Amino acid sequence: AAGVIQSPRHLIKEKRETATLKCYPIPRHDTVYWYQQGPGQDPQFLISFYEKMQSDKGSIPDRFSAQQFSDYHSELNMSSLELGDSALYFCASSFSLARGAADTQYFGPGTRLTVL
Amino acid sequence: QQPVQSPQAVILREGEDAVINCSSSKALYSVHWYRQKHGEAPVFLMILLKGGEQKGHEKISASFNEKKQQSSLYLTASQLSYSGTYFCGTRRGIYSGNTPLVFGKGTRLSVIA
């Protein structure tokens, strides 16, 4: 079965540089979520999109922005990178079957961002 | 509201059993269980719904106690492959599809030979 695809898998940037992470959800999934996970921590929700519209916003810094395109893929843009942005960034997708709280999120393999 | 997981960490020998708990001070409508190995993505294990039955997945099963607002994950006859960090995730309400999960801080499970 097709899974969530993320690219790149690894990214090394210098402080103050910019980075773009890409996410391709499972086909027919209509919702994309972005999470940030630091070492030894739980995934922290950043932002999500439903049918190409921003649906929820979490602890996403103002330096970050994201969007979902017509083909449902999503990009997370990160500017003025700081050392503290080094983390694993996961994208997850789900399909709203009108099941309410039962919608399952499936995670991509993640992008490991290292800021030097 | 972040769910609370216990214990924070547990070490098992192969073949032993373990229970991981996930509780919330708010009403729970669904609990989603994931396992994550170091440096990898969280992998979905199962979902427990309010009013639903106990679910099972091989030797891993879970239950939902509505009175206690708690879900428990049961790992029986543990295998080395069960090692990882287990997260429970919850949502705000019953009609909260396509809203993000809020994860607990995780339970680190180590199975040794």
PDB file of C-alpha atoms in Angstrom:
ATOM      1  CA  ALA A   1       0.000   0.000   0.000  1.00  0.00           C
ATOM      2  CA  ALA A   2       1.154   3.518  -0.744  1.00  0.00           C
ATOM      3  CA  GLY A   3       2.523   5.478   2.173  1.00  0.00           C
ATOM      4  CA  VAL A   4       3.239   9.101   2.958  1.00  0.00           C
ATOM      5  CA  ILE A   5       6.317  10.341   1.115  1.00  0.00           C
ATOM      6  CA  GLN A   6       8.591  13.035   2.454  1.00  0.00           C
ATOM      7  CA  SER A   7      11.577  14.699   0.883  1.00  0.00           C
ATOM      8  CA  PRO A   8      14.339  15.237   1.483  1.00  0.00           C
ATOM      9  CA  ARG A   9      15.041  12.623   4.141  1.00  0.00           C
ATOM     10  CA  HIS A  10      18.024  14.509   5.495  1.00  0.00           C
ATOM     11  CA  LEU A  11      18.858  18.197   5.293  1.00  0.00           C
ATOM     12  CA  ILE A  12      21.772  20.160   6.654  1.00  0.00           C
ATOM     13  CA  LYS A  13      21.558  23.944   6.751  1.00  0.00           C
ATOM     14  CA  GLU A  14      23.457  26.840   8.255  1.00  0.00           C
ATOM     15  CA  LYS A  15      21.923  29.297  10.689  1.00  0.00           C
ATOM     16  CA  ARG A  16      19.767  31.975   9.029  1.00  0.00           C
ATOM     17  CA  GLU A  17      19.312  29.888   5.891  1.00  0.00           C
ATOM     18  CA  THR A  18      15.970  28.698   4.541  1.00  0.00           C
ATOM     19  CA  ALA A  19      14.643  25.175   4.033  1.00  0.00           C
ATOM     20  CA  THR A  20      11.682  23.640   2.248  1.00  0.00           C
ATOM     21  CA  LEU A  21      10.294  20.266   3.240  1.00  0.00           C
ATOM     22  CA  LYS A  22       7.881  18.401   1.016  1.00  0.00           C
ATOM     23  CA  CYS A  23       5.133  15.927   1.815  1.00  0.00           C
ATOM     24  CA  TYR A  24       3.075  13.743  -0.499  1.00  0.00           C
ATOM     25  CA  PRO A  25       0.087  12.259   1.357  1.00  0.00           C
ATOM     26  CA  ILE A  26      -1.399   8.836   0.804  1.00  0.00           C
ATOM     27  CA  PRO A  27      -3.571   8.963  -2.349  1.00  0.00           C
ATOM     28  CA  ARG A  28      -7.141  10.142  -1.631  1.00  0.00           C
ATOM     29  CA  HIS A  29      -6.204  11.453   1.809  1.00  0.00           C
ATOM     30  CA  ASP A  30      -7.575  14.960   2.217  1.00  0.00           C
ATOM     31  CA  THR A  31      -5.795  16.162   5.346  1.00  0.00           C
ATOM     32  CA  VAL A  32      -2.095  16.773   5.947  1.00  0.00           C
ATOM     33  CA  TYR A  33      -0.474  17.450   9.306  1.00  0.00           C
ATOM     34  CA  TRP A  34       3.043  18.634  10.126  1.00  0.00           C
ATOM     35  CA  TYR A  35       4.759  17.658  13.372  1.00  0.00           C
ATOM     36  CA  GLN A  36       8.139  18.535  14.842  1.00  0.00           C
ATOM     37  CA  GLN A  37       9.916  16.081  17.113  1.00  0.00           C
ATOM     38  CA  GLY A  38      13.024  16.935  19.120  1.00  0.00           C
ATOM     39  CA  PRO A  39      15.323  14.236  20.549  1.00  0.00           C
ATOM     40  CA  GLY A  40      13.551  12.211  23.217  1.00  0.00           C
ATOM     41  CA  GLN A  41      10.364  14.236  22.878  1.00  0.00           C
ATOM     42  CA  ASP A  42       6.854  13.579  21.674  1.00  0.00           C
ATOM     43  CA  PRO A  43       5.722  14.895  18.277  1.00  0.00           C
ATOM     44  CA  GLN A  44       4.567  18.510  18.512  1.00  0.00           C
ATOM     45  CA  PHE A  45       1.865  19.630  16.130  1.00  0.00           C
ATOM     46  CA  LEU A  46       2.755  22.547  13.863  1.00  0.00           C
ATOM     47  CA  ILE A  47       0.011  23.034  11.300  1.00  0.00           C
ATOM     48  CA  SER A  48      -2.533  21.124   9.211  1.00  0.00           C
ATOM     49  CA  PHE A  49      -4.481  21.476   5.996  1.00  0.00           C
ATOM     50  CA  TYR A  50      -7.829  20.062   4.979  1.00  0.00           C
ATOM     51  CA  GLU A  51      -8.795  20.198   1.319  1.00  0.00           C
ATOM     52  CA  LYS A  52      -6.010  22.710   0.683  1.00  0.00           C
ATOM     53  CA  MET A  53      -7.157  25.122   3.392  1.00  0.00           C
ATOM     54  CA  GLN A  54      -5.352  25.620   6.684  1.00  0.00           C
ATOM     55  CA  SER A  55      -7.456  23.824   9.260  1.00  0.00           C
ATOM     56  CA  ASP A  56      -5.488  23.927  12.509  1.00  0.00           C
ATOM     57  CA  LYS A  57      -2.464  25.760  13.798  1.00  0.00           C
ATOM     58  CA  GLY A  58      -0.218  24.622  16.614  1.00  0.00           C
ATOM     59  CA  SER A  59       3.121  25.784  17.891  1.00  0.00           C
ATOM     60  CA  ILE A  60       4.470  26.853  14.523  1.00  0.00           C
ATOM     61  CA  PRO A  61       6.969  29.739  14.661  1.00  0.00           C
ATOM     62  CA  ASP A  62       6.221  32.839  12.593  1.00  0.00           C
ATOM     63  CA  ARG A  63       9.374  32.059  10.621  1.00  0.00           C
ATOM     64  CA  PHE A  64       7.668  28.955   9.258  1.00  0.00           C
ATOM     65  CA  SER A  65       4.890  28.799   6.724  1.00  0.00           C
ATOM     66  CA  ALA A  66       3.165  25.999   4.897  1.00  0.00           C
ATOM     67  CA  GLN A  67       0.656  25.353   2.194  1.00  0.00           C
ATOM     68  CA  GLN A  68      -1.147  22.532   0.467  1.00  0.00           C
ATOM     69  CA  PHE A  69      -1.309  22.468  -3.304  1.00  0.00           C
ATOM     70  CA  SER A  70      -3.980  21.377  -5.754  1.00  0.00           C
ATOM     71  CA  ASP A  71      -2.468  17.888  -5.974  1.00  0.00           C
ATOM     72  CA  TYR A  72      -2.683  17.698  -2.145  1.00  0.00           C
ATOM     73  CA  HIS A  73       1.038  17.679  -1.579  1.00  0.00           C
ATOM     74  CA  SER A  74       2.218  20.077   1.089  1.00  0.00           C
ATOM     75  CA  GLU A  75       5.351  22.102   1.683  1.00  0.00           C
ATOM     76  CA  LEU A  76       6.739  23.467   4.925  1.00  0.00           C
ATOM     77  CA  ASN A  77       8.907  26.527   4.416  1.00  0.00           C
ATOM     78  CA  MET A  78      11.332  27.471   7.149  1.00  0.00           C
ATOM     79  CA  SER A  79      13.271  30.724   7.133  1.00  0.00           C
ATOM     80  CA  SER A  80      15.943  32.296   9.337  1.00  0.00           C
ATOM     81  CA  LEU A  81      16.811  28.862  10.656  1.00  0.00           C
ATOM     82  CA  GLU A  82      18.021  28.605  14.238  1.00  0.00           C
ATOM     83  CA  LEU A  83      19.992  25.891  15.985  1.00  0.00           C
ATOM     84  CA  GLY A  84      16.854  24.955  17.916  1.00  0.00           C
ATOM     85  CA  ASP A  85      15.058  24.076  14.695  1.00  0.00           C
ATOM     86  CA  SER A  86      17.164  20.935  14.411  1.00  0.00           C
ATOM     87  CA  ALA A  87      14.671  18.103  14.728  1.00  0.00           C
ATOM     88  CA  LEU A  88      12.757  15.406  12.924  1.00  0.00           C
ATOM     89  CA  TYR A  89       9.863  16.807  10.920  1.00  0.00           C
ATOM     90  CA  PHE A  90       7.026  14.434  10.208  1.00  0.00           C
ATOM     91  CA  CYS A  91       4.165  14.774   7.848  1.00  0.00           C
ATOM     92  CA  ALA A  92       1.038  12.702   8.440  1.00  0.00           C
ATOM     93  CA  SER A  93      -2.096  12.306   6.389  1.00  0.00           C
ATOM     94  CA  SER A  94      -5.623  11.111   7.003  1.00  0.00           C
ATOM     95  CA  PHE A  95      -8.909  10.674   5.188  1.00  0.00           C
ATOM     96  CA  SER A  96     -12.039  12.188   6.679  1.00  0.00           C
ATOM     97  CA  LEU A  97     -14.603   9.436   6.394  1.00  0.00           C
ATOM     98  CA  ALA A  98     -16.981  11.384   8.604  1.00  0.00           C
ATOM     99  CA  ARG A  99     -15.836   9.053  11.370  1.00  0.00           C
ATOM    100  CA  GLY A 100     -15.069  11.959  13.583  1.00  0.00           C
ATOM    101  CA  ALA A 101     -12.481  11.247  16.187  1.00  0.00           C
ATOM    102  CA  ALA A 102     -11.694   7.879  14.592  1.00  0.00           C
ATOM    103  CA  ASP A 103      -9.807   9.277  11.588  1.00  0.00           C
ATOM    104  CA  THR A 104      -6.390   7.634  11.628  1.00  0.00           C
ATOM    105  CA  GLN A 105      -3.217   9.573  10.913  1.00  0.00           C
ATOM    106  CA  TYR A 106      -0.439   7.825   9.008  1.00  0.00           C
ATOM    107  CA  PHE A 107       3.048   9.227   9.322  1.00  0.00           C
ATOM    108  CA  GLY A 108       5.699   9.662   6.680  1.00  0.00           C
ATOM    109  CA  PRO A 109       9.342   8.650   7.293  1.00  0.00           C
ATOM    110  CA  GLY A 110      10.292  12.161   8.332  1.00  0.00           C
ATOM    111  CA  THR A 111      12.928  14.697   7.361  1.00  0.00           C
ATOM    112  CA  ARG A 112      15.872  15.069   9.690  1.00  0.00           C
ATOM    113  CA  LEU A 113      16.890  18.713   9.704  1.00  0.00           C
ATOM    114  CA  THR A 114      20.235  19.688  11.151  1.00  0.00           C
ATOM    115  CA  VAL A 115      21.034  23.375  11.558  1.00  0.00           C
ATOM    116  CA  LEU A 116      24.724  24.177  12.056  1.00  0.00           C
TER     117      LEU A 116
ATOM    118  CA  GLN B   1      -4.766  18.883  26.883  1.00  0.00           C
ATOM    119  CA  GLN B   2      -1.881  16.447  26.698  1.00  0.00           C
ATOM    120  CA  PRO B   3      -2.704  12.890  27.804  1.00  0.00           C
ATOM    121  CA  VAL B   4      -0.575  11.409  30.566  1.00  0.00           C
ATOM    122  CA  GLN B   5       1.257   8.159  29.954  1.00  0.00           C
ATOM    123  CA  SER B   6       2.658   5.774  32.526  1.00  0.00           C
ATOM    124  CA  PRO B   7       5.137   4.353  33.108  1.00  0.00           C
ATOM    125  CA  GLN B   8       7.747   6.592  31.463  1.00  0.00           C
ATOM    126  CA  ALA B   9      10.000   3.639  30.786  1.00  0.00           C
ATOM    127  CA  VAL B  10       9.987  -0.115  31.274  1.00  0.00           C
ATOM    128  CA  ILE B  11      12.514  -2.876  30.713  1.00  0.00           C
ATOM    129  CA  LEU B  12      11.313  -6.380  29.972  1.00  0.00           C
ATOM    130  CA  ARG B  13      12.889  -9.718  29.283  1.00  0.00           C
ATOM    131  CA  GLU B  14      11.658 -11.576  26.247  1.00  0.00           C
ATOM    132  CA  GLY B  15       8.383 -13.324  27.009  1.00  0.00           C
ATOM    133  CA  GLU B  16       7.326 -10.968  29.796  1.00  0.00           C
ATOM    134  CA  ASP B  17       4.182  -8.862  29.755  1.00  0.00           C
ATOM    135  CA  ALA B  18       3.707  -5.113  30.099  1.00  0.00           C
ATOM    136  CA  VAL B  19       0.894  -2.611  30.445  1.00  0.00           C
ATOM    137  CA  ILE B  20       1.089   1.007  29.316  1.00  0.00           C
ATOM    138  CA  ASN B  21      -1.545   3.466  30.448  1.00  0.00           C
ATOM    139  CA  CYS B  22      -2.838   6.647  28.855  1.00  0.00           C
ATOM    140  CA  SER B  23      -5.173   8.920  30.766  1.00  0.00           C
ATOM    141  CA  SER B  24      -6.778  12.296  30.340  1.00  0.00           C
ATOM    142  CA  SER B  25      -8.531  14.811  32.567  1.00  0.00           C
ATOM    143  CA  LYS B  26     -10.827  15.636  29.648  1.00  0.00           C
ATOM    144  CA  ALA B  27     -13.449  13.335  28.171  1.00  0.00           C
ATOM    145  CA  LEU B  28     -11.892  10.865  25.765  1.00  0.00           C
ATOM    146  CA  TYR B  29     -13.633   9.793  22.582  1.00  0.00           C
ATOM    147  CA  SER B  30     -10.789   8.016  20.893  1.00  0.00           C
ATOM    148  CA  VAL B  31      -7.283   6.909  21.750  1.00  0.00           C
ATOM    149  CA  HIS B  32      -4.746   6.204  19.019  1.00  0.00           C
ATOM    150  CA  TRP B  33      -1.722   4.047  19.820  1.00  0.00           C
ATOM    151  CA  TYR B  34       1.583   4.295  17.950  1.00  0.00           C
ATOM    152  CA  ARG B  35       4.991   2.683  18.297  1.00  0.00           C
ATOM    153  CA  GLN B  36       8.113   4.542  17.241  1.00  0.00           C
ATOM    154  CA  LYS B  37      11.590   3.112  16.869  1.00  0.00           C
ATOM    155  CA  HIS B  38      14.567   5.391  17.196  1.00  0.00           C
ATOM    156  CA  GLY B  39      14.894   7.751  14.236  1.00  0.00           C
ATOM    157  CA  GLU B  40      11.861   6.304  12.485  1.00  0.00           C
ATOM    158  CA  ALA B  41       8.264   7.388  11.994  1.00  0.00           C
ATOM    159  CA  PRO B  42       5.525   6.560  14.487  1.00  0.00           C
ATOM    160  CA  VAL B  43       3.694   3.461  13.262  1.00  0.00           C
ATOM    161  CA  PHE B  44      -0.035   3.176  13.870  1.00  0.00           C
ATOM    162  CA  LEU B  45      -0.988   0.199  16.042  1.00  0.00           C
ATOM    163  CA  MET B  46      -4.667   0.562  16.797  1.00  0.00           C
ATOM    164  CA  ILE B  47      -7.460   2.923  17.703  1.00  0.00           C
ATOM    165  CA  LEU B  48      -9.838   2.629  20.620  1.00  0.00           C
ATOM    166  CA  LEU B  49     -13.193   4.352  20.414  1.00  0.00           C
ATOM    167  CA  LYS B  50     -15.502   5.337  23.233  1.00  0.00           C
ATOM    168  CA  GLY B  51     -18.087   2.621  23.553  1.00  0.00           C
ATOM    169  CA  GLY B  52     -15.987   0.304  21.412  1.00  0.00           C
ATOM    170  CA  GLU B  53     -14.636  -3.097  22.253  1.00  0.00           C
ATOM    171  CA  GLN B  54     -11.152  -4.107  23.207  1.00  0.00           C
ATOM    172  CA  LYS B  55      -8.950  -4.290  20.143  1.00  0.00           C
ATOM    173  CA  GLY B  56      -6.139  -6.661  19.405  1.00  0.00           C
ATOM    174  CA  HIS B  57      -3.154  -6.857  17.105  1.00  0.00           C
ATOM    175  CA  GLU B  58      -1.137 -10.077  17.351  1.00  0.00           C
ATOM    176  CA  LYS B  59      -0.008 -10.149  20.972  1.00  0.00           C
ATOM    177  CA  ILE B  60      -0.731  -6.470  21.507  1.00  0.00           C
ATOM    178  CA  SER B  61      -4.187  -5.445  22.641  1.00  0.00           C
ATOM    179  CA  ALA B  62      -5.787  -2.405  24.217  1.00  0.00           C
ATOM    180  CA  SER B  63      -8.826  -1.396  26.197  1.00  0.00           C
ATOM    181  CA  PHE B  64     -10.758   1.797  26.878  1.00  0.00           C
ATOM    182  CA  ASN B  65     -12.106   2.551  30.350  1.00  0.00           C
ATOM    183  CA  GLU B  66     -14.664   5.331  29.976  1.00  0.00           C
ATOM    184  CA  LYS B  67     -15.153   5.815  33.708  1.00  0.00           C
ATOM    185  CA  LYS B  68     -11.456   6.399  34.278  1.00  0.00           C
ATOM    186  CA  GLN B  69     -10.943   8.264  30.970  1.00  0.00           C
ATOM    187  CA  GLN B  70      -8.070   5.888  30.405  1.00  0.00           C
ATOM    188  CA  SER B  71      -6.798   3.494  27.782  1.00  0.00           C
ATOM    189  CA  SER B  72      -4.373   0.662  28.479  1.00  0.00           C
ATOM    190  CA  LEU B  73      -2.082  -1.062  25.991  1.00  0.00           C
ATOM    191  CA  TYR B  74      -1.242  -4.690  26.803  1.00  0.00           C
ATOM    192  CA  LEU B  75       1.858  -6.351  25.414  1.00  0.00           C
ATOM    193  CA  THR B  76       1.991 -10.075  26.100  1.00  0.00           C
ATOM    194  CA  ALA B  77       4.892 -12.469  25.619  1.00  0.00           C
ATOM    195  CA  SER B  78       7.055  -9.556  24.514  1.00  0.00           C
ATOM    196  CA  GLN B  79       9.522  -9.942  21.667  1.00  0.00           C
ATOM    197  CA  LEU B  80      12.702  -8.025  20.933  1.00  0.00           C
ATOM    198  CA  SER B  81      10.855  -6.308  18.078  1.00  0.00           C
ATOM    199  CA  TYR B  82       8.465  -4.691  20.561  1.00  0.00           C
ATOM    200  CA  SER B  83      11.208  -2.349  21.746  1.00  0.00           C
ATOM    201  CA  GLY B  84      10.517   1.301  21.017  1.00  0.00           C
ATOM    202  CA  THR B  85       8.627   4.271  22.348  1.00  0.00           C
ATOM    203  CA  TYR B  86       4.870   3.930  22.588  1.00  0.00           C
ATOM    204  CA  PHE B  87       2.732   7.041  22.204  1.00  0.00           C
ATOM    205  CA  CYS B  88      -0.954   7.488  22.758  1.00  0.00           C
ATOM    206  CA  GLY B  89      -2.723  10.273  20.891  1.00  0.00           C
ATOM    207  CA  THR B  90      -6.088  11.830  21.598  1.00  0.00           C
ATOM    208  CA  ARG B  91      -8.433  14.269  19.917  1.00  0.00           C
ATOM    209  CA  ARG B  92     -10.615  17.046  21.292  1.00  0.00           C
ATOM    210  CA  GLY B  93     -14.056  15.600  20.737  1.00  0.00           C
ATOM    211  CA  ILE B  94     -16.225  13.078  19.021  1.00  0.00           C
ATOM    212  CA  TYR B  95     -16.742  15.174  15.875  1.00  0.00           C
ATOM    213  CA  SER B  96     -13.149  16.206  15.581  1.00  0.00           C
ATOM    214  CA  GLY B  97     -12.021  14.334  12.528  1.00  0.00           C
ATOM    215  CA  ASN B  98      -9.121  15.844  10.582  1.00  0.00           C
ATOM    216  CA  THR B  99      -7.949  17.629  13.701  1.00  0.00           C
ATOM    217  CA  PRO B 100      -4.460  16.925  14.974  1.00  0.00           C
ATOM    218  CA  LEU B 101      -3.694  14.304  17.566  1.00  0.00           C
ATOM    219  CA  VAL B 102      -2.227  15.420  20.859  1.00  0.00           C
ATOM    220  CA  PHE B 103       0.377  12.909  21.984  1.00  0.00           C
ATOM    221  CA  GLY B 104       1.463  11.860  25.426  1.00  0.00           C
ATOM    222  CA  LYS B 105       5.150  12.054  26.323  1.00  0.00           C
ATOM    223  CA  GLY B 106       5.643   8.420  25.437  1.00  0.00           C
ATOM    224  CA  THR B 107       6.652   5.217  27.206  1.00  0.00           C
ATOM    225  CA  ARG B 108      10.055   3.818  26.325  1.00  0.00           C
ATOM    226  CA  LEU B 109       9.928   0.030  26.215  1.00  0.00           C
ATOM    227  CA  SER B 110      13.103  -2.008  26.070  1.00  0.00           C
ATOM    228  CA  VAL B 111      12.938  -5.761  25.594  1.00  0.00           C
ATOM    229  CA  ILE B 112      16.137  -7.636  26.340  1.00  0.00           C
ATOM    230  CA  ALA B 113      17.076 -11.232  25.621  1.00  0.00           C
TER     231      ALA B 113
END
